[in-house]
């Protein structure tokens, strides 16, 4: 497999396994412009990780899906993350894992509330 950059892996994650994702949704998910998303997708298409097409019913839209190679890369990346998490948690007791989980939920809720406030301004 060709080497993938972290940005390319994030783009592959944004496309997901479902496929037929609008370019606009990928750009929004990654917090990048459409122009930047176009360049990122073009690189993945050139490397054989993604395919793009225009649906017959709306030729203005560009949809993107992962190829088999892209799906394999996404699964391998997910497996890598799971292994890292398992390793990181392996030295913790059940009680410590519970405390960590509670803290992470609070942090997540904080950032979601900040995001909501920013969207309201």
C-alpha atoms as a PDB file:
ATOM      1  CA  UNK A   1       0.000   0.000   0.000  1.00  0.00           C
ATOM      2  CA  UNK A   2       1.111   3.550  -0.672  1.00  0.00           C
ATOM      3  CA  UNK A   3       2.098   5.539   2.390  1.00  0.00           C
ATOM      4  CA  UNK A   4      -0.721   7.754   3.614  1.00  0.00           C
ATOM      5  CA  UNK A   5      -0.339  11.037   5.449  1.00  0.00           C
ATOM      6  CA  UNK A   6      -2.324  11.771   8.589  1.00  0.00           C
ATOM      7  CA  UNK A   7      -4.401  14.276   6.597  1.00  0.00           C
ATOM      8  CA  UNK A   8      -5.195  11.594   4.028  1.00  0.00           C
ATOM      9  CA  UNK A   9      -6.240   9.190   6.793  1.00  0.00           C
ATOM     10  CA  UNK A  10      -8.524  11.872   8.249  1.00  0.00           C
ATOM     11  CA  UNK A  11     -10.044  12.373   4.805  1.00  0.00           C
ATOM     12  CA  UNK A  12     -10.569   8.626   4.436  1.00  0.00           C
ATOM     13  CA  UNK A  13     -12.300   8.642   7.846  1.00  0.00           C
ATOM     14  CA  UNK A  14     -14.531  11.525   6.720  1.00  0.00           C
ATOM     15  CA  UNK A  15     -15.583   9.563   3.636  1.00  0.00           C
ATOM     16  CA  UNK A  16     -16.320   6.533   5.792  1.00  0.00           C
ATOM     17  CA  UNK A  17     -17.389   3.078   4.751  1.00  0.00           C
ATOM     18  CA  UNK A  18     -20.870   4.125   3.649  1.00  0.00           C
ATOM     19  CA  UNK A  19     -19.769   5.742   0.424  1.00  0.00           C
ATOM     20  CA  UNK A  20     -21.462   8.229  -1.869  1.00  0.00           C
ATOM     21  CA  UNK A  21     -20.614  11.149   0.413  1.00  0.00           C
ATOM     22  CA  UNK A  22     -21.023  14.668  -1.031  1.00  0.00           C
ATOM     23  CA  UNK A  23     -17.785  16.668  -1.292  1.00  0.00           C
ATOM     24  CA  UNK A  24     -19.444  19.463   0.682  1.00  0.00           C
ATOM     25  CA  UNK A  25     -20.068  17.079   3.594  1.00  0.00           C
ATOM     26  CA  UNK A  26     -16.437  15.901   3.578  1.00  0.00           C
ATOM     27  CA  UNK A  27     -15.165  19.502   3.587  1.00  0.00           C
ATOM     28  CA  UNK A  28     -17.526  20.407   6.423  1.00  0.00           C
ATOM     29  CA  UNK A  29     -16.598  17.324   8.442  1.00  0.00           C
ATOM     30  CA  UNK A  30     -12.901  18.161   8.150  1.00  0.00           C
ATOM     31  CA  UNK A  31     -13.375  21.908   8.650  1.00  0.00           C
ATOM     32  CA  UNK A  32     -11.694  22.734   5.333  1.00  0.00           C
ATOM     33  CA  UNK A  33     -12.684  24.628   2.195  1.00  0.00           C
ATOM     34  CA  UNK A  34     -14.144  22.905  -0.848  1.00  0.00           C
ATOM     35  CA  UNK A  35     -10.953  23.727  -2.768  1.00  0.00           C
ATOM     36  CA  UNK A  36      -8.797  22.028  -0.134  1.00  0.00           C
ATOM     37  CA  UNK A  37     -11.159  19.040  -0.047  1.00  0.00           C
ATOM     38  CA  UNK A  38     -10.945  18.762  -3.836  1.00  0.00           C
ATOM     39  CA  UNK A  39      -7.140  18.595  -3.681  1.00  0.00           C
ATOM     40  CA  UNK A  40      -7.255  16.036  -0.849  1.00  0.00           C
ATOM     41  CA  UNK A  41      -9.761  13.819  -2.671  1.00  0.00           C
ATOM     42  CA  UNK A  42      -7.790  14.091  -5.918  1.00  0.00           C
ATOM     43  CA  UNK A  43      -4.717  12.714  -4.145  1.00  0.00           C
ATOM     44  CA  UNK A  44      -6.729   9.793  -2.752  1.00  0.00           C
ATOM     45  CA  UNK A  45      -8.244   9.105  -6.181  1.00  0.00           C
ATOM     46  CA  UNK A  46      -4.767   9.164  -7.765  1.00  0.00           C
ATOM     47  CA  UNK A  47      -3.500   6.711  -5.134  1.00  0.00           C
ATOM     48  CA  UNK A  48      -6.508   4.432  -5.653  1.00  0.00           C
ATOM     49  CA  UNK A  49      -8.107   4.915  -2.214  1.00  0.00           C
ATOM     50  CA  UNK A  50     -11.206   6.812  -3.341  1.00  0.00           C
ATOM     51  CA  UNK A  51     -13.477   7.250  -6.340  1.00  0.00           C
ATOM     52  CA  UNK A  52     -15.650  10.218  -7.218  1.00  0.00           C
ATOM     53  CA  UNK A  53     -18.594  10.580  -9.541  1.00  0.00           C
ATOM     54  CA  UNK A  54     -21.542  12.787 -10.415  1.00  0.00           C
ATOM     55  CA  UNK A  55     -24.990  11.249  -9.942  1.00  0.00           C
ATOM     56  CA  UNK A  56     -27.237  11.207 -13.014  1.00  0.00           C
ATOM     57  CA  UNK A  57     -30.095  12.935 -11.154  1.00  0.00           C
ATOM     58  CA  UNK A  58     -27.938  15.932 -10.084  1.00  0.00           C
ATOM     59  CA  UNK A  59     -24.824  16.546 -12.171  1.00  0.00           C
ATOM     60  CA  UNK A  60     -23.852  19.525  -9.977  1.00  0.00           C
ATOM     61  CA  UNK A  61     -23.027  17.257  -7.047  1.00  0.00           C
ATOM     62  CA  UNK A  62     -19.794  15.329  -6.649  1.00  0.00           C
ATOM     63  CA  UNK A  63     -20.015  12.182  -4.545  1.00  0.00           C
ATOM     64  CA  UNK A  64     -17.046  10.303  -3.130  1.00  0.00           C
ATOM     65  CA  UNK A  65     -16.698   6.740  -1.916  1.00  0.00           C
ATOM     66  CA  UNK A  66     -13.825   4.576  -0.767  1.00  0.00           C
ATOM     67  CA  UNK A  67     -12.457   1.902  -3.044  1.00  0.00           C
ATOM     68  CA  UNK A  68     -11.682  -1.534  -1.639  1.00  0.00           C
ATOM     69  CA  UNK A  69      -8.135  -0.276  -1.018  1.00  0.00           C
ATOM     70  CA  UNK A  70      -9.537   2.749   0.831  1.00  0.00           C
ATOM     71  CA  UNK A  71     -11.815   0.605   2.986  1.00  0.00           C
ATOM     72  CA  UNK A  72      -8.877  -1.637   3.901  1.00  0.00           C
ATOM     73  CA  UNK A  73      -6.793   1.407   4.860  1.00  0.00           C
ATOM     74  CA  UNK A  74      -9.633   2.773   7.001  1.00  0.00           C
ATOM     75  CA  UNK A  75     -10.086  -0.555   8.792  1.00  0.00           C
ATOM     76  CA  UNK A  76      -6.332  -0.861   9.399  1.00  0.00           C
ATOM     77  CA  UNK A  77      -6.263   2.673  10.829  1.00  0.00           C
ATOM     78  CA  UNK A  78      -9.215   1.910  13.128  1.00  0.00           C
ATOM     79  CA  UNK A  79      -7.474  -1.266  14.303  1.00  0.00           C
ATOM     80  CA  UNK A  80      -4.308   0.748  15.023  1.00  0.00           C
ATOM     81  CA  UNK A  81      -6.303   3.235  17.144  1.00  0.00           C
ATOM     82  CA  UNK A  82      -8.014   0.424  19.046  1.00  0.00           C
ATOM     83  CA  UNK A  83      -4.665  -1.212  19.808  1.00  0.00           C
ATOM     84  CA  UNK A  84      -3.277   2.110  21.062  1.00  0.00           C
ATOM     85  CA  UNK A  85      -6.280   2.643  23.333  1.00  0.00           C
ATOM     86  CA  UNK A  86      -6.112  -0.934  24.636  1.00  0.00           C
ATOM     87  CA  UNK A  87      -2.408  -0.475  25.414  1.00  0.00           C
ATOM     88  CA  UNK A  88      -2.973   2.871  27.097  1.00  0.00           C
ATOM     89  CA  UNK A  89      -5.736   1.445  29.296  1.00  0.00           C
ATOM     90  CA  UNK A  90      -3.990  -1.845  30.093  1.00  0.00           C
ATOM     91  CA  UNK A  91      -2.198  -0.378  33.120  1.00  0.00           C
ATOM     92  CA  UNK A  92      -5.361   1.049  34.672  1.00  0.00           C
ATOM     93  CA  UNK A  93      -7.704  -0.578  37.162  1.00  0.00           C
ATOM     94  CA  UNK A  94     -11.433  -0.812  36.469  1.00  0.00           C
ATOM     95  CA  UNK A  95     -11.999   2.031  38.919  1.00  0.00           C
ATOM     96  CA  UNK A  96      -9.431   4.236  37.161  1.00  0.00           C
ATOM     97  CA  UNK A  97     -11.019   3.472  33.782  1.00  0.00           C
ATOM     98  CA  UNK A  98     -14.403   4.520  35.197  1.00  0.00           C
ATOM     99  CA  UNK A  99     -12.963   7.788  36.516  1.00  0.00           C
ATOM    100  CA  UNK A 100     -11.265   8.451  33.177  1.00  0.00           C
ATOM    101  CA  UNK A 101     -14.490   7.734  31.270  1.00  0.00           C
ATOM    102  CA  UNK A 102     -16.439  10.156  33.484  1.00  0.00           C
ATOM    103  CA  UNK A 103     -13.791  12.849  33.013  1.00  0.00           C
ATOM    104  CA  UNK A 104     -13.784  12.387  29.230  1.00  0.00           C
ATOM    105  CA  UNK A 105     -17.578  12.728  29.104  1.00  0.00           C
ATOM    106  CA  UNK A 106     -17.329  16.008  31.043  1.00  0.00           C
ATOM    107  CA  UNK A 107     -14.615  17.294  28.704  1.00  0.00           C
ATOM    108  CA  UNK A 108     -16.651  16.279  25.639  1.00  0.00           C
ATOM    109  CA  UNK A 109     -19.735  18.031  27.034  1.00  0.00           C
ATOM    110  CA  UNK A 110     -17.694  21.177  27.717  1.00  0.00           C
ATOM    111  CA  UNK A 111     -16.400  21.345  24.140  1.00  0.00           C
ATOM    112  CA  UNK A 112     -19.857  20.660  22.712  1.00  0.00           C
ATOM    113  CA  UNK A 113     -21.310  23.517  24.782  1.00  0.00           C
ATOM    114  CA  UNK A 114     -18.505  25.830  23.616  1.00  0.00           C
ATOM    115  CA  UNK A 115     -19.186  24.855  20.016  1.00  0.00           C
ATOM    116  CA  UNK A 116     -22.899  25.547  20.472  1.00  0.00           C
ATOM    117  CA  UNK A 117     -22.119  28.972  21.945  1.00  0.00           C
ATOM    118  CA  UNK A 118     -19.779  29.808  19.076  1.00  0.00           C
ATOM    119  CA  UNK A 119     -22.390  28.779  16.515  1.00  0.00           C
ATOM    120  CA  UNK A 120     -24.881  31.103  18.220  1.00  0.00           C
ATOM    121  CA  UNK A 121     -22.652  34.145  17.839  1.00  0.00           C
END
